[in-house]
Coordinates of C-alpha atoms and ligand atoms in Angstrom, one line a residue:
Chain S
M1 CA 69.0 -113.9 -166.9
K2 CA 71.3 -112.3 -164.4
T3 CA 72.0 -108.6 -164.3
V4 CA 74.7 -107.2 -162.0
I5 CA 75.0 -103.5 -161.8
P6 CA 78.1 -102.8 -159.7
I7 CA 77.5 -99.6 -157.8
G8 CA 80.1 -99.1 -155.2
P9 CA 79.7 -97.7 -151.8
Y10 CA 78.7 -94.3 -153.0
H11 CA 75.7 -93.1 -151.1
P12 CA 77.2 -92.8 -147.7
L13 CA 74.4 -90.8 -146.3
Q14 CA 74.3 -93.0 -143.2
E15 CA 76.8 -94.7 -141.0
E16 CA 77.2 -98.4 -141.4
P17 CA 77.6 -99.9 -144.8
E18 CA 75.1 -102.8 -144.9
L19 CA 73.9 -105.1 -147.7
F20 CA 70.3 -106.0 -147.9
Y21 CA 68.9 -109.0 -149.7
L22 CA 65.4 -108.5 -150.8
T23 CA 63.5 -111.5 -152.1
L24 CA 60.7 -110.5 -154.5
D25 CA 57.6 -112.0 -155.9
G26 CA 56.8 -109.7 -158.8
E27 CA 56.9 -106.3 -157.2
T28 CA 56.2 -107.5 -153.7
V29 CA 58.8 -108.1 -151.1
V30 CA 58.6 -111.6 -149.5
D31 CA 61.8 -111.7 -147.5
V32 CA 64.5 -109.4 -146.4
D33 CA 68.0 -110.2 -145.1
V34 CA 70.9 -108.1 -144.1
R35 CA 74.7 -108.5 -144.2
L36 CA 76.9 -106.4 -141.9
G37 CA 80.6 -105.9 -141.3
Y38 CA 81.7 -103.5 -144.0
N39 CA 82.4 -100.8 -141.4
H40 CA 83.7 -103.0 -138.6
R41 CA 86.7 -101.2 -137.1
G42 CA 87.2 -103.2 -133.9
I43 CA 86.4 -100.3 -131.6
E44 CA 85.7 -102.5 -128.6
K45 CA 89.1 -104.1 -128.9
I46 CA 90.9 -100.7 -129.4
A47 CA 89.1 -99.5 -126.3
E48 CA 90.9 -102.1 -124.2
S49 CA 94.2 -100.6 -125.2
K50 CA 93.3 -97.0 -124.3
T51 CA 93.0 -95.3 -120.9
W52 CA 89.7 -94.4 -119.4
D53 CA 89.9 -90.8 -120.5
Q54 CA 91.2 -91.5 -124.0
I55 CA 88.2 -93.7 -124.7
T56 CA 85.8 -90.8 -124.8
F57 CA 87.6 -89.6 -127.9
L58 CA 87.6 -93.1 -129.5
I59 CA 83.9 -93.8 -129.0
E60 CA 82.9 -90.4 -130.3
R61 CA 84.2 -91.7 -133.5
I62 CA 81.8 -94.7 -133.6
C63 CA 79.3 -92.6 -135.3
G64 CA 79.6 -89.1 -136.5
I65 CA 76.1 -88.1 -135.8
C66 CA 75.7 -89.6 -132.4
S67 CA 79.1 -88.3 -131.3
T68 CA 77.7 -87.2 -128.0
S69 CA 75.3 -90.0 -127.2
H70 CA 78.1 -92.6 -127.0
P71 CA 80.3 -90.6 -124.7
I72 CA 77.4 -89.8 -122.4
A73 CA 76.4 -93.5 -122.2
Y74 CA 80.1 -94.5 -121.7
C75 CA 80.6 -91.9 -118.9
N76 CA 77.4 -93.0 -117.3
A77 CA 78.8 -96.5 -117.3
V78 CA 82.1 -95.5 -115.8
E79 CA 80.4 -93.3 -113.3
D80 CA 78.1 -96.1 -112.3
C81 CA 81.2 -98.4 -111.9
A82 CA 83.1 -95.8 -109.8
G83 CA 80.1 -94.3 -108.0
I84 CA 80.8 -90.8 -109.1
E85 CA 78.1 -88.1 -108.8
I86 CA 78.5 -85.3 -111.4
P87 CA 78.0 -81.6 -110.6
E88 CA 74.7 -79.9 -111.6
R89 CA 76.3 -77.6 -114.1
A90 CA 77.8 -80.6 -116.0
K91 CA 74.3 -82.2 -116.1
Y92 CA 73.0 -79.1 -117.9
I93 CA 75.9 -79.0 -120.3
R94 CA 75.4 -82.7 -121.2
S95 CA 71.7 -82.3 -121.9
I96 CA 72.3 -79.2 -124.0
I97 CA 74.9 -80.8 -126.2
G98 CA 72.8 -84.0 -126.4
E99 CA 69.7 -82.2 -127.5
L100 CA 71.4 -80.0 -130.0
E101 CA 72.7 -83.2 -131.5
R102 CA 69.2 -84.6 -131.6
I103 CA 68.0 -81.6 -133.5
H104 CA 70.7 -81.8 -136.1
S105 CA 70.4 -85.5 -136.5
H106 CA 66.6 -85.4 -137.0
L107 CA 67.0 -82.6 -139.5
L108 CA 69.6 -84.7 -141.3
W109 CA 67.2 -87.6 -141.5
L110 CA 64.4 -85.4 -142.7
G111 CA 66.5 -84.1 -145.5
L112 CA 67.5 -87.6 -146.5
A113 CA 63.9 -88.8 -146.3
G114 CA 62.9 -86.0 -148.6
H115 CA 65.7 -87.0 -151.0
F116 CA 64.5 -90.6 -151.0
L117 CA 61.0 -89.4 -151.9
G118 CA 62.1 -87.0 -154.6
Y119 CA 61.5 -83.8 -152.6
N120 CA 65.0 -82.4 -153.0
T121 CA 63.8 -79.0 -151.9
L122 CA 63.1 -80.5 -148.5
F123 CA 66.6 -82.1 -148.5
M124 CA 68.3 -78.7 -149.2
W125 CA 66.1 -76.8 -146.7
A126 CA 66.5 -79.3 -143.9
W127 CA 70.3 -79.3 -144.4
K128 CA 70.3 -75.5 -144.5
W129 CA 68.7 -75.3 -141.1
R130 CA 71.1 -77.8 -139.8
E131 CA 73.9 -75.3 -140.4
P132 CA 73.1 -72.9 -137.6
V133 CA 73.2 -75.8 -135.1
L134 CA 76.6 -76.8 -136.4
D135 CA 77.8 -73.2 -136.1
L136 CA 76.5 -73.2 -132.5
F137 CA 78.6 -76.3 -131.8
E138 CA 81.6 -74.7 -133.3
Q139 CA 81.1 -71.7 -131.1
T140 CA 80.6 -73.6 -127.9
T141 CA 82.8 -76.6 -128.3
G142 CA 85.3 -75.7 -131.0
N143 CA 84.3 -78.2 -133.6
R144 CA 81.4 -78.7 -135.9
N145 CA 81.3 -82.4 -135.2
H146 CA 83.1 -84.6 -132.6
Y147 CA 82.6 -82.0 -129.8
A148 CA 84.7 -83.8 -127.1
M149 CA 82.5 -82.1 -124.5
I150 CA 81.9 -85.1 -122.3
K151 CA 84.4 -86.3 -119.7
I152 CA 84.2 -88.8 -116.9
G153 CA 83.1 -86.8 -113.9
G154 CA 81.4 -84.0 -115.9
A155 CA 82.1 -81.9 -118.9
R156 CA 85.5 -81.3 -120.5
R157 CA 84.9 -77.6 -120.9
D158 CA 82.4 -75.1 -119.7
I159 CA 79.7 -73.2 -121.7
K160 CA 80.5 -69.6 -121.1
N161 CA 77.6 -67.6 -119.6
E162 CA 78.4 -64.8 -122.0
D163 CA 77.6 -67.2 -124.8
I164 CA 74.1 -68.0 -123.5
P165 CA 72.2 -65.2 -125.2
A166 CA 73.6 -66.1 -128.6
I167 CA 72.8 -69.8 -128.1
R168 CA 69.2 -68.8 -127.0
K169 CA 68.8 -66.6 -130.0
C170 CA 70.0 -69.3 -132.4
V171 CA 67.8 -72.0 -130.9
D172 CA 64.8 -69.7 -131.0
S173 CA 65.4 -68.8 -134.6
L174 CA 65.0 -72.5 -135.4
V175 CA 61.4 -72.7 -134.2
A176 CA 59.8 -70.8 -137.1
P177 CA 61.4 -72.9 -139.9
L178 CA 60.7 -76.1 -138.0
E179 CA 57.1 -75.2 -137.5
M180 CA 56.8 -74.4 -141.2
I181 CA 58.3 -77.7 -142.2
T182 CA 56.2 -79.6 -139.8
K183 CA 53.0 -78.0 -141.0
A184 CA 54.1 -78.5 -144.6
A185 CA 54.9 -82.2 -144.1
I186 CA 51.8 -83.0 -142.0
D187 CA 49.4 -81.3 -144.3
D188 CA 50.9 -82.4 -147.6
P189 CA 48.5 -84.7 -149.5
V190 CA 51.3 -86.2 -151.5
L191 CA 53.2 -87.2 -148.4
H192 CA 50.0 -88.6 -146.9
A193 CA 49.4 -90.7 -149.9
R194 CA 53.0 -91.7 -150.1
L195 CA 53.8 -92.5 -146.5
K196 CA 50.6 -93.4 -144.7
G197 CA 50.2 -97.2 -144.3
V198 CA 53.7 -97.8 -145.7
G199 CA 56.2 -99.9 -143.7
V200 CA 53.8 -100.4 -140.8
L201 CA 55.4 -101.8 -137.7
K202 CA 52.5 -102.9 -135.4
K203 CA 52.7 -102.4 -131.7
E204 CA 53.0 -106.2 -131.0
D205 CA 55.8 -106.4 -133.6
A206 CA 57.6 -103.4 -132.1
I207 CA 57.6 -105.2 -128.7
K208 CA 58.4 -108.5 -130.2
Y209 CA 61.5 -107.2 -132.1
C210 CA 62.5 -105.0 -129.1
V211 CA 62.9 -101.9 -131.2
V212 CA 64.0 -98.7 -129.6
G213 CA 63.9 -94.9 -130.1
P214 CA 61.6 -93.2 -132.5
T215 CA 60.9 -96.5 -134.3
A216 CA 59.3 -97.8 -131.1
R217 CA 57.6 -94.5 -130.2
A218 CA 56.0 -94.3 -133.6
S219 CA 54.4 -97.7 -132.9
G220 CA 52.9 -96.5 -129.6
V221 CA 55.6 -97.9 -127.3
A222 CA 56.5 -95.1 -125.0
I223 CA 60.0 -95.9 -124.2
D224 CA 62.7 -93.3 -123.8
V225 CA 65.8 -93.7 -121.6
R226 CA 65.7 -90.0 -120.8
K227 CA 62.4 -90.6 -118.9
D228 CA 62.7 -94.2 -117.9
E229 CA 66.2 -93.9 -116.3
P230 CA 66.7 -90.2 -115.9
H231 CA 70.3 -88.9 -115.9
A232 CA 72.0 -85.7 -116.9
A233 CA 69.4 -82.9 -116.5
Y234 CA 66.4 -84.8 -117.9
D235 CA 64.6 -85.1 -114.6
M236 CA 65.1 -81.4 -113.8
V237 CA 63.3 -80.1 -116.8
E238 CA 59.8 -80.3 -118.2
W239 CA 59.3 -82.3 -121.4
N240 CA 57.1 -84.9 -123.0
V241 CA 57.8 -88.3 -124.7
I242 CA 56.3 -88.1 -128.2
T243 CA 54.4 -91.1 -129.4
Q244 CA 52.2 -92.0 -132.4
E245 CA 50.0 -95.0 -132.8
S246 CA 50.0 -96.0 -136.5
G247 CA 53.6 -97.3 -136.8
D248 CA 54.0 -96.3 -140.4
V249 CA 56.7 -94.2 -142.0
F250 CA 54.5 -91.1 -141.6
A251 CA 54.2 -91.7 -137.9
K252 CA 58.0 -92.0 -137.6
A253 CA 58.5 -88.7 -139.5
V254 CA 55.9 -87.0 -137.2
V255 CA 57.6 -88.4 -134.0
R256 CA 61.0 -87.0 -135.2
L257 CA 59.5 -83.6 -136.2
L258 CA 57.7 -83.1 -132.9
E259 CA 60.7 -84.3 -130.9
M260 CA 62.8 -81.4 -132.2
F261 CA 60.4 -79.0 -130.4
E262 CA 60.8 -81.0 -127.2
S263 CA 64.5 -80.7 -127.6
I264 CA 64.3 -77.0 -128.0
K265 CA 62.2 -76.9 -124.8
I266 CA 64.8 -78.9 -122.9
I267 CA 67.7 -76.7 -124.2
Q268 CA 65.9 -73.5 -123.1
Q269 CA 65.3 -74.8 -119.6
C270 CA 68.9 -76.1 -119.4
L271 CA 70.2 -72.7 -120.4
D272 CA 68.2 -71.2 -117.5
G273 CA 69.9 -73.8 -115.3
L274 CA 73.3 -72.7 -116.6
E275 CA 72.5 -69.1 -115.7
K276 CA 71.6 -70.2 -112.2
T277 CA 74.8 -72.2 -111.7
K278 CA 77.1 -69.5 -112.9
G279 CA 80.7 -70.0 -111.8
A280 CA 79.9 -73.4 -110.3
E281 CA 82.3 -76.3 -111.0
F282 CA 81.5 -78.4 -114.0
C283 CA 83.7 -81.4 -113.5
V284 CA 84.8 -83.5 -110.5
E285 CA 88.3 -84.9 -110.2
V286 CA 88.4 -88.6 -110.8
E287 CA 91.4 -90.3 -109.3
N288 CA 91.0 -93.9 -110.4
I289 CA 88.3 -96.4 -111.4
P290 CA 87.9 -99.2 -108.8
P291 CA 87.5 -102.8 -109.9
G292 CA 83.9 -103.7 -110.8
D293 CA 81.5 -103.1 -113.7
G294 CA 79.0 -100.6 -114.7
I295 CA 76.4 -100.0 -117.3
G296 CA 75.3 -96.7 -118.9
R297 CA 72.4 -95.9 -121.2
Y298 CA 71.5 -92.8 -123.2
E299 CA 68.7 -92.1 -125.6
A300 CA 70.6 -91.3 -128.8
P301 CA 68.6 -89.7 -131.7
R302 CA 68.0 -93.2 -133.1
G303 CA 67.2 -95.0 -129.8
E304 CA 68.9 -96.5 -126.8
T305 CA 72.7 -96.7 -126.7
Y306 CA 74.0 -99.1 -124.2
H307 CA 77.6 -99.3 -122.8
Y308 CA 79.0 -101.8 -120.4
V309 CA 82.5 -101.5 -118.9
R310 CA 84.5 -103.7 -116.6
S311 CA 87.4 -102.4 -114.6
D312 CA 90.1 -104.3 -112.9
G313 CA 91.4 -101.2 -111.1
T314 CA 94.1 -100.4 -113.8
N315 CA 93.9 -97.4 -116.1
C316 CA 92.3 -99.3 -119.0
P317 CA 89.0 -101.2 -119.1
V318 CA 89.3 -105.0 -119.4
R319 CA 86.0 -105.1 -121.4
H320 CA 84.0 -102.5 -123.1
K321 CA 80.7 -103.6 -124.7
I322 CA 78.7 -101.3 -126.9
R323 CA 75.2 -101.8 -128.3
A324 CA 74.0 -99.2 -130.8
P325 CA 70.3 -98.6 -131.6
T326 CA 70.4 -99.4 -135.3
Y327 CA 71.5 -102.9 -134.7
V328 CA 68.5 -103.5 -132.5
N329 CA 66.1 -101.9 -135.0
L330 CA 67.3 -103.7 -138.1
P331 CA 65.5 -107.0 -137.5
S332 CA 62.2 -105.1 -137.5
F333 CA 62.5 -104.9 -141.3
K334 CA 61.2 -108.5 -141.3
A335 CA 57.9 -107.1 -140.0
S336 CA 57.8 -103.8 -141.8
C337 CA 59.2 -104.5 -145.3
I338 CA 57.5 -107.8 -146.1
G339 CA 54.4 -107.3 -148.2
Q340 CA 55.6 -103.9 -149.4
T341 CA 56.3 -103.0 -153.0
I342 CA 59.8 -102.5 -154.1
S343 CA 59.3 -98.8 -154.6
D344 CA 58.3 -98.4 -151.0
V345 CA 61.4 -100.2 -149.7
A346 CA 63.8 -97.3 -149.9
I347 CA 61.8 -95.2 -147.5
T348 CA 60.9 -98.0 -145.2
L349 CA 64.6 -99.0 -144.9
A350 CA 65.4 -95.3 -144.3
S351 CA 62.5 -94.9 -141.8
I352 CA 64.4 -96.3 -138.8
D353 CA 67.1 -93.7 -139.6
P354 CA 69.6 -96.6 -139.9
C355 CA 73.3 -96.1 -139.9
Y356 CA 73.5 -97.8 -143.2
C357 CA 76.1 -95.7 -144.9
C358 CA 76.6 -97.0 -148.4
T359 CA 74.1 -99.8 -148.5
E360 CA 76.1 -100.4 -151.6
R361 CA 73.9 -103.0 -153.2
T362 CA 70.6 -104.5 -152.6
A363 CA 70.5 -107.9 -154.2
I364 CA 67.0 -108.8 -155.4
I365 CA 66.2 -112.5 -155.6
D366 CA 63.1 -113.3 -157.6
S367 CA 61.5 -116.1 -155.6
K368 CA 59.8 -117.8 -158.6
N369 CA 62.8 -118.6 -160.8
G370 CA 65.6 -117.8 -158.3
K371 CA 67.2 -115.3 -160.7
K372 CA 69.3 -112.7 -159.0
E373 CA 69.6 -109.1 -159.8
H374 CA 71.6 -106.5 -158.1
L375 CA 70.0 -103.1 -157.6
G376 CA 71.9 -100.2 -156.3
E377 CA 70.6 -97.8 -153.8
K378 CA 70.4 -95.3 -156.6
E379 CA 68.0 -97.6 -158.4
L380 CA 65.9 -98.0 -155.3
I381 CA 65.7 -94.2 -154.8
R382 CA 64.8 -93.8 -158.4
L383 CA 61.9 -96.2 -158.0
S384 CA 60.8 -94.4 -154.9
Q385 CA 61.0 -91.0 -156.5
E386 CA 59.0 -92.2 -159.5
K387 CA 56.2 -93.4 -157.3
T388 CA 56.0 -90.0 -155.6
Q389 CA 55.9 -88.4 -159.0
K390 CA 52.9 -90.7 -160.0
I391 CA 51.0 -89.9 -156.8
R392 CA 51.7 -86.2 -157.4
K393 CA 50.2 -86.4 -160.9
K394 CA 47.2 -88.2 -159.7
L395 CA 46.5 -85.6 -157.1
G396 CA 47.0 -82.9 -159.6
N397 CA 50.0 -81.5 -157.8
Q398 CA 52.6 -80.7 -160.3
E399 CA 56.3 -80.5 -159.6
G400 CA 57.1 -77.0 -158.6
Q401 CA 53.9 -76.6 -156.8
S402 CA 54.6 -78.7 -153.8
P403 CA 53.8 -77.0 -150.5
F404 CA 57.5 -76.5 -149.9
F405 CA 57.6 -74.1 -152.8
L406 CA 54.4 -72.4 -151.9
E407 CA 55.2 -71.6 -148.3
K408 CA 57.3 -68.4 -148.0
Chain Z
M1 CA 98.7 -79.4 -170.5
K2 CA 97.2 -82.6 -171.8
L3 CA 93.8 -82.2 -173.4
K4 CA 92.3 -84.7 -171.0
T5 CA 93.5 -82.9 -167.9
W6 CA 92.4 -79.5 -169.4
G7 CA 88.9 -80.9 -169.9
L8 CA 88.8 -82.3 -166.5
K9 CA 89.6 -79.1 -164.8
K10 CA 86.6 -77.2 -166.0
S11 CA 83.9 -79.2 -164.3
I12 CA 85.0 -81.9 -162.0
W13 CA 82.7 -84.7 -161.2
V14 CA 83.3 -86.2 -157.8
F15 CA 82.5 -89.7 -156.5
H16 CA 82.3 -90.3 -152.9
V17 CA 83.9 -93.4 -151.4
S18 CA 83.3 -94.4 -147.8
S19 CA 85.2 -97.4 -146.4
G20 CA 84.9 -97.6 -142.7
A21 CA 84.5 -94.0 -141.7
C22 CA 82.6 -92.7 -138.7
N23 CA 80.3 -91.0 -141.1
N24 CA 81.3 -87.5 -140.2
C25 CA 83.7 -87.0 -143.1
D26 CA 81.0 -88.3 -145.4
I27 CA 78.5 -85.8 -144.0
E28 CA 80.9 -83.0 -144.3
V29 CA 81.4 -83.9 -148.0
L30 CA 77.6 -83.9 -148.5
D31 CA 77.5 -80.6 -146.6
C32 CA 79.6 -79.1 -149.4
L33 CA 76.7 -79.7 -151.7
T34 CA 74.0 -78.1 -149.6
P35 CA 73.0 -74.4 -149.7
K36 CA 75.7 -73.0 -147.4
F37 CA 78.6 -74.2 -149.4
D38 CA 77.0 -75.2 -152.7
I39 CA 80.0 -76.4 -154.7
E40 CA 77.7 -77.1 -157.6
R41 CA 78.2 -73.4 -158.4
F42 CA 81.7 -74.3 -159.6
G43 CA 80.6 -77.2 -161.7
M44 CA 81.4 -79.9 -159.2
V45 CA 78.8 -82.6 -159.2
L46 CA 78.5 -85.7 -157.1
V47 CA 77.9 -88.6 -159.4
G48 CA 76.5 -92.0 -158.8
S49 CA 78.9 -94.2 -160.6
V50 CA 82.6 -94.3 -160.4
R51 CA 82.9 -94.6 -164.1
H52 CA 81.8 -91.0 -164.5
A53 CA 84.1 -89.6 -161.9
D54 CA 87.2 -87.4 -162.2
V55 CA 88.0 -87.2 -158.5
L56 CA 87.4 -89.7 -155.8
L57 CA 86.7 -88.2 -152.4
C58 CA 87.7 -91.0 -150.0
C59 CA 86.8 -91.1 -146.3
G60 CA 87.6 -93.5 -143.5
A61 CA 90.2 -96.0 -142.7
I62 CA 89.9 -99.0 -145.0
T63 CA 88.4 -102.0 -143.3
R64 CA 89.5 -105.5 -144.3
Q65 CA 86.1 -106.2 -145.9
S66 CA 86.1 -103.1 -148.0
A67 CA 89.8 -103.1 -149.1
P68 CA 89.3 -105.3 -152.2
R69 CA 86.2 -103.3 -153.2
I70 CA 88.1 -100.0 -153.0
K71 CA 90.8 -101.5 -155.2
R72 CA 88.2 -102.6 -157.8
L73 CA 86.5 -99.2 -157.7
Y74 CA 89.7 -97.4 -158.5
E75 CA 90.4 -99.8 -161.3
Q76 CA 87.0 -99.2 -162.8
A77 CA 87.4 -95.4 -162.8
A78 CA 88.3 -93.8 -166.1
K79 CA 91.8 -92.3 -166.0
P80 CA 93.0 -89.7 -165.3
C81 CA 91.3 -90.0 -162.0
F82 CA 92.5 -88.2 -158.9
V83 CA 92.1 -89.5 -155.3
V84 CA 91.7 -87.2 -152.4
A85 CA 92.0 -88.7 -148.9
I86 CA 89.7 -86.8 -146.6
G87 CA 90.1 -86.9 -142.8
G88 CA 92.6 -88.4 -140.4
C89 CA 91.4 -91.9 -141.0
A90 CA 91.9 -91.8 -144.7
C91 CA 95.3 -90.1 -144.4
S92 CA 96.8 -92.3 -141.8
G93 CA 94.3 -94.5 -140.1
G94 CA 93.7 -91.9 -137.4
I95 CA 92.3 -93.2 -134.2
F96 CA 91.6 -96.6 -135.6
K97 CA 95.3 -97.2 -136.4
G98 CA 96.5 -100.6 -135.2
S99 CA 93.1 -102.3 -135.1
Y100 CA 92.9 -105.9 -136.3
S101 CA 90.2 -105.0 -138.9
I102 CA 91.9 -102.1 -140.6
A103 CA 93.7 -102.7 -143.8
G104 CA 94.3 -99.0 -144.7
P105 CA 95.2 -96.2 -144.9
Y106 CA 94.3 -95.3 -148.4
D107 CA 97.8 -94.9 -149.8
K108 CA 98.5 -98.5 -148.9
I109 CA 95.7 -99.6 -151.2
I110 CA 95.5 -97.1 -154.1
P111 CA 97.5 -94.1 -155.2
V112 CA 96.5 -90.9 -153.4
H113 CA 97.0 -87.4 -154.9
A114 CA 96.0 -85.1 -152.1
Y115 CA 95.6 -85.4 -148.3
I116 CA 93.1 -83.3 -146.3
P117 CA 93.8 -83.9 -142.6
G118 CA 91.2 -83.1 -139.9
C119 CA 88.7 -85.0 -137.9
P120 CA 86.6 -84.2 -139.7
P121 CA 88.0 -81.5 -142.0
K122 CA 85.6 -78.5 -142.3
P123 CA 83.8 -78.2 -145.7
E124 CA 85.9 -75.1 -146.4
A125 CA 89.0 -77.3 -146.0
I126 CA 87.7 -80.0 -148.3
I127 CA 86.9 -77.4 -151.0
A128 CA 90.3 -75.7 -150.5
G129 CA 92.0 -79.1 -150.8
V130 CA 90.2 -80.0 -154.0
V131 CA 91.0 -76.6 -155.5
K132 CA 94.6 -76.9 -154.5
L133 CA 94.8 -80.3 -156.2
L134 CA 93.3 -78.9 -159.4
S135 CA 95.7 -75.9 -159.5
T136 CA 98.7 -78.3 -159.4
L137 CA 97.5 -80.2 -162.5
K138 CA 99.6 -79.8 -165.5
Ligands
LIG501 S1 88.8 -88.7 -139.8 FE1 87.5 -88.4 -138.0 S2 85.6 -87.6 -138.7 FE2 86.6 -88.5 -140.5 S3 85.9 -90.6 -140.6 FE3 87.8 -90.6 -139.4 S4 87.1 -90.5 -137.3 FE4 85.4 -89.9 -138.6

C-alpha cells in the first residue's frame, strides 16, 4: 500500500526548504537522508556581478533571520583582504545589532519549538516578546528586518546617542519575561519528560560531524567564533560561552535560553561603549580592494558563518564562497535521529534550529516491506503534539494548567 | 456579487507558499498571526492544505526546482482562489533577478491578483494589501 499525502511547501517557519527521507522500522527511525536545493537562488554567482558595496545588500537576503551575521562575516572577509581596521564605534554598533538579532532569532526558535510540542501559548508569548526587539530595529536602523547596518569599513549609519536610553530601557524590559520563560521551561516536568534524552548528540559525535553553534555547545563543545577569533567588540566586553553537557534537545533549548541573557549583557556594555565614543567616526573610507583573498567568520545565532572572497583589484569579487551553519549541522541528524521514535523526530529536526523552511514532505520508507508513505510536516507535528499530550496526562498536568498559564 | 465570492469574503482562509524566499517575508506573514497583529480576529486563518485556501500568500522568487510545484499547488486550489505576491522577490524577482536558478517572478507562473512590494513588507502592509484585494471583489 502506498499513501501519498501531498502537502505543499506550507510551513515556511524556517529558511531553506529541505526534504527529509526517514526510514522506519515500526516506530523507530533507522535512517535519515536529506535533499536540498529547493531554495537555491545562486547567490554566490550573483555576487560576482555586483560591486563590493552592493554585495552587503545581497547577502543580507541569504537568510532573513541572520541578516546581520552574513554581512558581518562578509565585511570581515573583505577587511581581511584589504587590511582595513574599523573604528571603535563601528565595532560596538556591529556587536549591538548582531546580539539583538541573536535575541530575536532565539525567541523565534523557542516559539517554534513550543509549537512543535503543542505548547502554543509558548509560541505566542515568545513571538510577542520578539516584537519589542523588532521595534528597536525599526527605530535604530529604519527597517524591522534587513537592517543594512553593516558596511565595509564600519557601519552604514550611526546609532544616535539620544536613542541609547530608549534602547537600554527596551533591552532591560526583556529580562523579566525571559527569566520567567526560562524558569518555566527549565522547571516544567512535561518538558523534562518530553525533551530530556531525546535526540542526543554525544560529544564525540558532535566533534566527528563538526557541528557548530548552539548544537555543538549543547554537547559540551565550547566553540564560539566570538571568543575563538574575537572581532567587532566581543573582546572588549565581559561575557561567557554557555555550554551544556547532555547534548539532548533540552540542553539545546537551555543553551539558547541562557545565551539570550549573555546577549543582553553584551548589548548593555556596548551601549556604554557608544556613550564613551560619542561623536567619533563610525566608518572609514575604503578606496579600493587590492588583489588577494580574505576570510571572515561570525557566530550567527545558529553557528559559524564563513565567507571567503577573492579580489583581482576590480570593483567586483571574482569568487565569493559562503558556508552557512545549518548546512554543517544537518549531517548530525544521522547521529541524533537514528533510534528515535517518529513522534520525537519533529523536535529533533527542529532542535538544530535549521533553516528548513517548508520541509514540504518527509517521505517515510518502511524498511521491512519497502513501502513508501509521505508524511507532511503537519503530520509530524501532530504526532509530536500528541506525545506531549500523553505525557501531560500521565503527569496529571491537564491542558490549561501548564506552568505557562500559571505564571503571571 | 456571486454567491461564492460573497461567502469567501466573510472569513478568508489563507495558505502560505514559499518558493525561494529569504524567509523574512514568510516570518512577517507569520507575524500577522501572533499577538501584536492577530489577524485571526478578522476570521483569517492560516490553513495547512491548499485545498482549503481562499487566498494564497506567496513569498519569494520562484526557483527552478519549485516552479512546477507552485503550478501544481495553484491547480489544486479550489477556485475562486486569489493569489497575493508578497515582497519584492515575488513581485519582480527583486535582488535575485537574473540569477540562473530563478524561474519566477510569480506572474510568470500563475495568475497574480495583488502585489505587495517591500523587502520585506511590514505586517501592516500585508494586512492592508489583503484587505484591499477583498474590497475590490465583486
Ligand atoms: S522580498 Fe526581500 S524579504 Fe521578501 S523574500 Fe525577497 S529578499 Fe526576502
